[in-house]
Short mmCIF file of C-alpha atoms and ligand atoms in Angstrom, two decimals:
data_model
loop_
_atom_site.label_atom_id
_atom_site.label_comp_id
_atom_site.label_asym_id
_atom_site.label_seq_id
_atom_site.Cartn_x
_atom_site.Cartn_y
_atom_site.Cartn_z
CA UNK N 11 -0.23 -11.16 26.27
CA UNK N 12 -0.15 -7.76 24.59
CA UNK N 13 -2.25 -6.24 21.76
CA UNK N 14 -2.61 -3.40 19.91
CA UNK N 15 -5.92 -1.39 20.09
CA UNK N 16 -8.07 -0.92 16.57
CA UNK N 17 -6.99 2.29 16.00
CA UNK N 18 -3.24 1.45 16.60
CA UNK N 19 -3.49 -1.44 13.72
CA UNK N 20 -5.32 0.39 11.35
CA UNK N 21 -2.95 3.77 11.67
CA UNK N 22 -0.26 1.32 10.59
CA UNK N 23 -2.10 -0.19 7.69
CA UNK N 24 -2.62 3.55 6.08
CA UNK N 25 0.87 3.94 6.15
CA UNK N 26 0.69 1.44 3.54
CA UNK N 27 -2.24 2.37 2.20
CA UNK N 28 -3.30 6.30 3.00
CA UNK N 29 -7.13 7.15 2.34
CA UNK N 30 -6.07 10.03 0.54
CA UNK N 31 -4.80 7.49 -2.16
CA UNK N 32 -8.61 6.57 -3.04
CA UNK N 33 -10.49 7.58 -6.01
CA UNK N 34 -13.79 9.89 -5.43
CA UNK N 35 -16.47 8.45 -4.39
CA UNK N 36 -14.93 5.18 -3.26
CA UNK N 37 -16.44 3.82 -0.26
CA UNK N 38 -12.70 3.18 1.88
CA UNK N 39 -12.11 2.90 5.69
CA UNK N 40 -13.90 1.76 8.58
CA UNK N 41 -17.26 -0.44 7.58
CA UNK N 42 -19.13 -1.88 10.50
CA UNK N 43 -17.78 -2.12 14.20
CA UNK N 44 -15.54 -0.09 15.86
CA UNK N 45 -12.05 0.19 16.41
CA UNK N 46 -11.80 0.91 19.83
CA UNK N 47 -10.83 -2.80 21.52
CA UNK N 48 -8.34 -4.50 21.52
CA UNK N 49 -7.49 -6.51 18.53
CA UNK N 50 -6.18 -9.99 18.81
CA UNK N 51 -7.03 -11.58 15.51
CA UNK N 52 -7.16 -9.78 12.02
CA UNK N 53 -8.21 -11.94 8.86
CA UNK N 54 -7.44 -10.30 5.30
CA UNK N 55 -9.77 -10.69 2.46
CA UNK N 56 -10.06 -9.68 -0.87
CA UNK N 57 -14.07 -9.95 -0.65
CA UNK N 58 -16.69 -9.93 2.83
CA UNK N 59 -19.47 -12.59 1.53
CA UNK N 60 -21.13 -14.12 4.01
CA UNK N 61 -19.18 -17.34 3.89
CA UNK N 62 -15.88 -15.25 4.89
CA UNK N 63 -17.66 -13.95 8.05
CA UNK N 64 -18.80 -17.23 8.59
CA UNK N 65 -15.11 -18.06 8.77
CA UNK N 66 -14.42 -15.13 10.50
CA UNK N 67 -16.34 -16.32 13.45
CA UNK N 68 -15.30 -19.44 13.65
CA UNK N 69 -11.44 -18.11 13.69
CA UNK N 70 -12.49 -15.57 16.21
CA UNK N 71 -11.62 -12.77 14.29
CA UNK N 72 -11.50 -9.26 15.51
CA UNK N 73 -10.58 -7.08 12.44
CA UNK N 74 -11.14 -8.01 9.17
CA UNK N 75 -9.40 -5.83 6.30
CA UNK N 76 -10.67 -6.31 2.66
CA UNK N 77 -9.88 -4.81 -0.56
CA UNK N 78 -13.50 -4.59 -1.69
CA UNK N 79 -16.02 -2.73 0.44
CA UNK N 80 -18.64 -4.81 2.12
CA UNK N 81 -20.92 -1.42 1.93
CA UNK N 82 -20.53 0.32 -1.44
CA UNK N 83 -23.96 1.10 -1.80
CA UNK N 84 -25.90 2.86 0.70
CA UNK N 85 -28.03 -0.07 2.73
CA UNK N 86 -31.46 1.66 2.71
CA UNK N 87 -32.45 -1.59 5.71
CA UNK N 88 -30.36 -4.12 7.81
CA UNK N 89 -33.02 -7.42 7.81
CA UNK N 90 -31.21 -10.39 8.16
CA UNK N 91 -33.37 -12.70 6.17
CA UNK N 92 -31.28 -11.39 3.52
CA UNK N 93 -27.22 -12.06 2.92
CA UNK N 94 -26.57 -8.45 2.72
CA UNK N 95 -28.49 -7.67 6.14
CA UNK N 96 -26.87 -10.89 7.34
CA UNK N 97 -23.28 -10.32 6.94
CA UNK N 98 -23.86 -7.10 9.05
CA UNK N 99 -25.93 -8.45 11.42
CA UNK N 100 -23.69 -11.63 12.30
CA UNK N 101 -20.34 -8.86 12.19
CA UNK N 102 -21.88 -6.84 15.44
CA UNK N 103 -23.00 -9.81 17.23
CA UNK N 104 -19.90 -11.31 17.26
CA UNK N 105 -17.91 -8.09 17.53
CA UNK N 106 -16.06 -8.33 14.04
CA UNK N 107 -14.72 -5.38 13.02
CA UNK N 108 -14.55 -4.47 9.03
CA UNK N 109 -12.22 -1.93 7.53
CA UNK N 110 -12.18 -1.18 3.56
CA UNK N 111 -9.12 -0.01 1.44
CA UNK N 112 -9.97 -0.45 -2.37
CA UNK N 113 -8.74 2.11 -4.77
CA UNK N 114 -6.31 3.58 -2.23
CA UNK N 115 -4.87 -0.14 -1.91
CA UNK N 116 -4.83 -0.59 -5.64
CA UNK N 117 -2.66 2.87 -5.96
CA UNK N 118 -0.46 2.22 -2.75
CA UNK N 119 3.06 1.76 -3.37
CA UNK N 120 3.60 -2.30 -2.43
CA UNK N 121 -0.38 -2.20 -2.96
CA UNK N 122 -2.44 -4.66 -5.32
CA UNK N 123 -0.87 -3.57 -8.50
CA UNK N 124 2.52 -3.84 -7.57
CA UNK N 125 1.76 -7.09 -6.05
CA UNK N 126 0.92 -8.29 -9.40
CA UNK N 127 3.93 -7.49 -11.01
CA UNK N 128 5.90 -9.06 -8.47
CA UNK N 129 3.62 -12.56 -8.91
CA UNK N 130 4.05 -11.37 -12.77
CA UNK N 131 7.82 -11.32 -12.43
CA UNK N 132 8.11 -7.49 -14.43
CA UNK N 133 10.74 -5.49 -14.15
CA UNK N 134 11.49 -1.63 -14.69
CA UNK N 135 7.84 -0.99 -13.67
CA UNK N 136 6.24 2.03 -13.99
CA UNK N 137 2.53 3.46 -13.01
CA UNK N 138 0.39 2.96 -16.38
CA UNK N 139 -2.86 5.64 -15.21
CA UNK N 140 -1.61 8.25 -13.02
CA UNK N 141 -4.10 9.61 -10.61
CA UNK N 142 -1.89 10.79 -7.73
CA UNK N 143 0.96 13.32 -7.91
CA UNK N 144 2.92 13.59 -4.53
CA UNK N 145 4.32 16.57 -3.40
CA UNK N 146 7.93 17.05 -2.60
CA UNK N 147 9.52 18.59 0.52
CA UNK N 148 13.03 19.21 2.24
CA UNK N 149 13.94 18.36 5.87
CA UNK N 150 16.86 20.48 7.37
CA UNK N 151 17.66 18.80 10.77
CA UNK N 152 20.63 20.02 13.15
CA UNK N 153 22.54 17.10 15.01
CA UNK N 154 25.44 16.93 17.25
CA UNK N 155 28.33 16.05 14.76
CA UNK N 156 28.93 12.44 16.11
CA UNK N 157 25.35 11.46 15.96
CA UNK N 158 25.15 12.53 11.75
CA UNK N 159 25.77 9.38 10.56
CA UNK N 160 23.07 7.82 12.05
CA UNK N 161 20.68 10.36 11.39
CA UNK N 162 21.65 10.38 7.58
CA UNK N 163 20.98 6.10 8.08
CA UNK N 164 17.94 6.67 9.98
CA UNK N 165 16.32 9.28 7.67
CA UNK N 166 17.55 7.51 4.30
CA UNK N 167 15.46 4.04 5.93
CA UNK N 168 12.34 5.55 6.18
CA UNK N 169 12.18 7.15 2.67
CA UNK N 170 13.94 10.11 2.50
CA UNK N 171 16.75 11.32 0.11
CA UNK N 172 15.38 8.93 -3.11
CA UNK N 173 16.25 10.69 -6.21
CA UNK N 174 15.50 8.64 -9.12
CA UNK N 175 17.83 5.34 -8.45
CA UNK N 176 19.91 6.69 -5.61
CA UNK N 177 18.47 6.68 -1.98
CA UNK N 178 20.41 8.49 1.24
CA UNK N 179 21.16 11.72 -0.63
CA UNK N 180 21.60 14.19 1.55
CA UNK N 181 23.73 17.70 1.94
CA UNK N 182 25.64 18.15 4.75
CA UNK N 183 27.35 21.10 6.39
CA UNK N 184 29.53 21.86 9.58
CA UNK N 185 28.51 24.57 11.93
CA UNK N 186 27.91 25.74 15.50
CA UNK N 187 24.65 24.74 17.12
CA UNK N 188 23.92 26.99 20.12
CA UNK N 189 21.64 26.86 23.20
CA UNK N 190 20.53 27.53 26.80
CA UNK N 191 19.00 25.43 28.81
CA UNK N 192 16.23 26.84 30.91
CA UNK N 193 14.20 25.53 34.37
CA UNK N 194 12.85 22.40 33.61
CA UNK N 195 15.53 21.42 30.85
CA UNK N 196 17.37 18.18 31.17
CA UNK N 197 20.03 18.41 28.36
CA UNK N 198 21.79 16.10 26.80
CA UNK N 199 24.52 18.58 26.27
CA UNK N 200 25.11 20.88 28.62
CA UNK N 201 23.69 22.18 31.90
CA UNK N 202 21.06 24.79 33.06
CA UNK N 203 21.94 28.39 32.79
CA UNK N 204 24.89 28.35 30.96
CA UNK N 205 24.86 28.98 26.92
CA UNK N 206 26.45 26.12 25.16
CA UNK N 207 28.47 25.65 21.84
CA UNK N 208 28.30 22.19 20.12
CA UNK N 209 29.79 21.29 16.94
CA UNK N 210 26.58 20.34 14.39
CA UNK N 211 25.65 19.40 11.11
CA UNK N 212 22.71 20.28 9.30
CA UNK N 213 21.68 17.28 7.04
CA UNK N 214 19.87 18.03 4.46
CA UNK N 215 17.38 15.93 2.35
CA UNK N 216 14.25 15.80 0.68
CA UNK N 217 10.88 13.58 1.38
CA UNK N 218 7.83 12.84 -0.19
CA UNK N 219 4.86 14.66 1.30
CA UNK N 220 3.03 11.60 1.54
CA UNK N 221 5.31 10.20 4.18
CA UNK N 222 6.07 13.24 6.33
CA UNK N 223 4.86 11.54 9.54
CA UNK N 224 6.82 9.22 9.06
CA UNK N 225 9.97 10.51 8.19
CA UNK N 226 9.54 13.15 10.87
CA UNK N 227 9.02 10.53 13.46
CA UNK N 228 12.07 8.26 12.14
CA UNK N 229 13.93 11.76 13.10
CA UNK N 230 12.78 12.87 15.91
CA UNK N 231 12.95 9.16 17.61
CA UNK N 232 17.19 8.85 16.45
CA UNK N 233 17.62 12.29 17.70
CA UNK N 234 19.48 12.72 21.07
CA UNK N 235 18.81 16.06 21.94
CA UNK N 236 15.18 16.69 23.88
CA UNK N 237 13.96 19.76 21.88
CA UNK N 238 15.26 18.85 18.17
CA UNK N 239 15.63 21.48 15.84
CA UNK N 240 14.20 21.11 12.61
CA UNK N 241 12.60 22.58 9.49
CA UNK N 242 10.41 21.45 6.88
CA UNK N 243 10.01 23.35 3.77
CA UNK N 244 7.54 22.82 0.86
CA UNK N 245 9.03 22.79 -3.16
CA UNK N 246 7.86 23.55 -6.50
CA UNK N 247 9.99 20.15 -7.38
CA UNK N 248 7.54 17.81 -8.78
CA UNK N 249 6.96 14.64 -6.45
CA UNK N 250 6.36 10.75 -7.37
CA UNK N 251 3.55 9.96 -9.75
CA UNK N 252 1.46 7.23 -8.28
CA UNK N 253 -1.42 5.39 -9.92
CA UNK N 254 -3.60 2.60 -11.19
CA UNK N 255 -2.23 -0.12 -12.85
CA UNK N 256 1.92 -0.54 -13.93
CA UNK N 257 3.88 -1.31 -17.14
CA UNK N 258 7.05 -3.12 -16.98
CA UNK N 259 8.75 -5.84 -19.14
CA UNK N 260 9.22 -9.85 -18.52
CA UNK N 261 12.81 -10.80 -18.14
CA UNK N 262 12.86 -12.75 -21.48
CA UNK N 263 10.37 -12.12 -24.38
CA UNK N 264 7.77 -15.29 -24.73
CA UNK N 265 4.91 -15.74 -27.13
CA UNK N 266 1.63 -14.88 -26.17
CA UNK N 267 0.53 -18.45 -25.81
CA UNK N 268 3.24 -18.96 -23.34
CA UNK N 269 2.58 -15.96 -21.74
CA UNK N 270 -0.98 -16.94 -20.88
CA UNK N 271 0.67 -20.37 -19.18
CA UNK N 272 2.51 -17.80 -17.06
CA UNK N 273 0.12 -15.58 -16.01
CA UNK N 274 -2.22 -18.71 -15.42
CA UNK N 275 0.53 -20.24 -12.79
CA UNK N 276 2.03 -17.17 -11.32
CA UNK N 277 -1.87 -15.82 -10.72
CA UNK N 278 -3.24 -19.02 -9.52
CA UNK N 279 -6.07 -19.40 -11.99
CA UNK N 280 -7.46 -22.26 -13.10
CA UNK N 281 -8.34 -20.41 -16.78
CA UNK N 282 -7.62 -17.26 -18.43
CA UNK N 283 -9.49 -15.59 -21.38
CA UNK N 284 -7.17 -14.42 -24.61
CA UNK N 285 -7.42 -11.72 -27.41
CA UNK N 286 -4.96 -11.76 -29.96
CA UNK N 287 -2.41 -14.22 -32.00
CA UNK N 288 -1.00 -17.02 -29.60
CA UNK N 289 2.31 -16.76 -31.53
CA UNK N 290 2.82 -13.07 -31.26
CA UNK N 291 5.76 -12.26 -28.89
CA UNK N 292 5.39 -10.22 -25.83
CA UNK N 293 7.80 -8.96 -23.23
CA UNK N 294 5.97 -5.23 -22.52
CA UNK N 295 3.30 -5.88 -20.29
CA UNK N 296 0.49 -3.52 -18.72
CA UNK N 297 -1.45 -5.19 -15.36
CA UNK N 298 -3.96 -3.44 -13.74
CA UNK N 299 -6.22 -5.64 -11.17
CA UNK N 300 -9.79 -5.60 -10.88
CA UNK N 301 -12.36 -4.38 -14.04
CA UNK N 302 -9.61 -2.61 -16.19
CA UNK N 303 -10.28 -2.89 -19.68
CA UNK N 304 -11.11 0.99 -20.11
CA UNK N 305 -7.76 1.53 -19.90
CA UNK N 306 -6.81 -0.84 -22.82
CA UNK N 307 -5.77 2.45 -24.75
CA UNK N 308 -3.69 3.53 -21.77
CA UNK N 309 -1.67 0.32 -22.20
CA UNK N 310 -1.59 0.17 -26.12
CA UNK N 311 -0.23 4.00 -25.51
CA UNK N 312 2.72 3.45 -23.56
CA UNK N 313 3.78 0.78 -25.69
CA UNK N 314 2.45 -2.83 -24.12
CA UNK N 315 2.55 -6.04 -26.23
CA UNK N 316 -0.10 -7.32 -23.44
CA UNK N 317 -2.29 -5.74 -21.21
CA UNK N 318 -3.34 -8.10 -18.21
CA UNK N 319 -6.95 -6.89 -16.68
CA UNK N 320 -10.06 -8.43 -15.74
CA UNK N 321 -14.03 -8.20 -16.62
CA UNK N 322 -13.01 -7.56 -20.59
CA UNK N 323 -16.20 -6.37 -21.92
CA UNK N 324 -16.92 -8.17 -25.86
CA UNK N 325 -16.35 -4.65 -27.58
CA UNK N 326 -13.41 -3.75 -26.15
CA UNK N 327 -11.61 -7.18 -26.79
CA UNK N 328 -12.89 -5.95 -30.35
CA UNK N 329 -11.55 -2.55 -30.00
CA UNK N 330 -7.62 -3.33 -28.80
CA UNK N 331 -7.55 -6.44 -31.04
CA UNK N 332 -8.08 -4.07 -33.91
CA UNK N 333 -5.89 -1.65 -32.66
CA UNK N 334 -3.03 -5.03 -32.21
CA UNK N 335 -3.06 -5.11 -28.91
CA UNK N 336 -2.81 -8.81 -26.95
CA UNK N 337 -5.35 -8.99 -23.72
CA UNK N 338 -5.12 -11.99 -21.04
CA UNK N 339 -8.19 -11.66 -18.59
CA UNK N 340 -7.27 -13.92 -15.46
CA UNK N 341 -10.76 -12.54 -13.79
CA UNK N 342 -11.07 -9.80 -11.26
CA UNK N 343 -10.32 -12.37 -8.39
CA UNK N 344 -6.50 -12.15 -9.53
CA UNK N 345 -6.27 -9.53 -6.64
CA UNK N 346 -6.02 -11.64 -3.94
CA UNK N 347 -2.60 -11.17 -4.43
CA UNK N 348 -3.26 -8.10 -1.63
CA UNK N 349 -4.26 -11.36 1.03
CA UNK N 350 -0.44 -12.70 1.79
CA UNK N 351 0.80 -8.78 0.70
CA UNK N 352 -1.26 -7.24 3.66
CA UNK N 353 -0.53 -10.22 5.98
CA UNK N 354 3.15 -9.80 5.12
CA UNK N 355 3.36 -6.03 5.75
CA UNK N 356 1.03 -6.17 9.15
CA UNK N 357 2.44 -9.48 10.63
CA UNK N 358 6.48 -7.16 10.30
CA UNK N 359 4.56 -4.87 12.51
CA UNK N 360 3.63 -7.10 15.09
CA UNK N 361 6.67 -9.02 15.23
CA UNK N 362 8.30 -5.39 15.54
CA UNK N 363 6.29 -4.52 18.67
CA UNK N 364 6.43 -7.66 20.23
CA UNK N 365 2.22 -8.41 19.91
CA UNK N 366 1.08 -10.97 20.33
CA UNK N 367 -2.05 -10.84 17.59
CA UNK N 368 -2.21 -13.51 14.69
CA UNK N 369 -2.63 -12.43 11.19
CA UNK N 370 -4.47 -14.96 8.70
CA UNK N 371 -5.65 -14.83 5.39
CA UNK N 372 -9.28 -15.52 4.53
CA UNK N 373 -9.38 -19.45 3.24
CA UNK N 374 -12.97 -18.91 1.28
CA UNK N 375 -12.38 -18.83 -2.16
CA UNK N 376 -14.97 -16.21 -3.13
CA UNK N 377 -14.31 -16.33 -7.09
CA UNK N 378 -18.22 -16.55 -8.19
CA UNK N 379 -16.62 -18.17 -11.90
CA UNK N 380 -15.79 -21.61 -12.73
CA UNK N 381 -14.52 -22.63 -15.95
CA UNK N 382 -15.84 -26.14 -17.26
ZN1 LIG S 12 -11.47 -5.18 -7.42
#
């Protein structure tokens, strides 16, 4: 049986979701534990109460990852005749690890806002509060001629060369790579002590900064030759905007009524709270998961016929219903969308490496609402 360590898992998870991505302040990364063991079971949450530990223990859970943090404010005691001392109490006696990604998850590209519009079936999304601007840079790599071709593959698969809807661009041009291999060398081309000439190309292409490691390690493991040579340049070329919340439109327009249905079904709610005229038609729609509704003006801005948020506070229903905007408030819990989106993107990893960890999804349902 093989697993990965902690750190390993969790290294892999930021590539989804990098702490840089989080808003100030926000209390993201590792909680309680430690991620220096092996890790054999990971549960996904959306919330640690102490009924999901409870679980945890049971399933014999090493790593939990939640959305929301099980510490936001500091704990000034750990006594575990209360629920807050007991959830961390019962976490290091049983060795459960717990590691927090909230706004950085909500911003991530294939985080909990694009999640939702993929439940909400929008297309043409866009980000609808912008709180992240990415920085662009160019890769210049120099490969033996017949190996080009799967460079350009290699480096257009792990995110480099998008420019607006084309992916793979890259420049190419023909040239003469030379080198001599020293003591010590073991060359693919070539042998020791004699200068060599090899027909290259330098390929060309461009990367977001956020994904440098990544595209540099795509390279560097399709490259054949032992010392690759490469160069990485910054730009003044503005990069990706990423952010809170995204705008898109439904496939066909639908009253408002009818939308509600939707988002009730494709959301898995059992009730959904509505501001506006149930016969007004809607096919722009703003989501944003979690306690949005300061943003309502965001969403009424850029053009929305609905905005989809939860925790809609009485005066602002009043505000953007004034203003003719449509609200649906599914609740905050809508984004436990992020449980089967997390166990989708880590169980790809461990099928990749050939673990042998399970990944499960939390079964409590922690939404503290009913509707009667
Ligand atoms: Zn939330």
């Amino acid at each position: 049986m093989r697993f990965p360590n902690g750190q390993e898992v969790i290294q892999v998870f930021e590539k989804l979701a990098p702490k840089s991505l989080a808003m100030d302040g926000d209390k993201i990364g590792l909680q309680i534990g430690t991620l220096q063991k092996p890790i054999k079971k990971i549960m996904i949450t959306l919330d640690v109460l102490e009924d999901v530990v409870d679980e945890a223990i049971v399933k014999q859970v090493d790593l939990i990852i939640a959305h929301h943090p099980v510490i936001y404010n500091p704990l000034k005691t750990v006594i575990t005749d209360n629920p807050s001392g007991r959830i961390v109490g019962k976490c290091l006696k049983n060795d459960i690890t717990v590691y927090a990604a909230h706004t950085n998850l909500d911003v991530a590209i294939g985080g909990v806002n694009d999640l939702l519009t993929v439940a909400l079936e929008l297309e043409d999304t866009e980000v609808l509060v912008p709180t992240f601007e990415d920085s662009l840079k160019k890769l210049a790599v120099y490969v033996p001629e017949d190996h080009a071709e799967k460079m350009r593959n290699v480096l257009g698969s792990a995110g480099a060369g998008y420019i607006g809807n084309y992916s793979h661009c890259t420049f190419n041009s023909a040239g003469t790579g030379t080198f001599l291999p020293n003591d010590g060398a073991n060359p693919f081309i070539g042998e020791q002590g004699k200068l060599e000439h090899v027909a290259e190309v330098k390929i060309e292409t461009i990367f977001p900064g956020s994904i440098q490691n990544k595209v540099i390690n795509a390279m560097l493991k399709a490259h054949p030759y032992e010392e690759p040579a490469y160069d990485i340049y910054p730009l003044e070329n503005k990069g990706p905007t990423l952010g809170l919340g995204r705008i898109g439109v439904l496939k066909k327009e639908m009253t408002l009524k009818e939308f509600a249905e939707h988002v009730k079904s494709s959301l898995d709610v059992s009730g959904v709270r509505v501001v506006g005229d149930l016969g007004s038609i809607v096919r722009k729609v703003a989501v944003l998961g979690g306690d949005g509704g300061k943003f309502w003006s965001k969403a009424k801005f850029k053009g929305a016929d609905v905005f989809v948020t939860g925790d809609i506070y009485y005066h602002v229903a009043h505000d953007a219903m004034m203003e003719g905007l449509n609200m649906v408030d599914p609740g905050h819990n809508v984004e436990k969308v992020m449980k089967q989106g997390v166990q989708k993107y880590l169980q790809s990893f461990i099928t990749e490496k050939k673990y042998d960890t399970t990944v499960i999804t939390s079964q409590v349902h922690t939404d503290p609402f009913q509707f009667m």
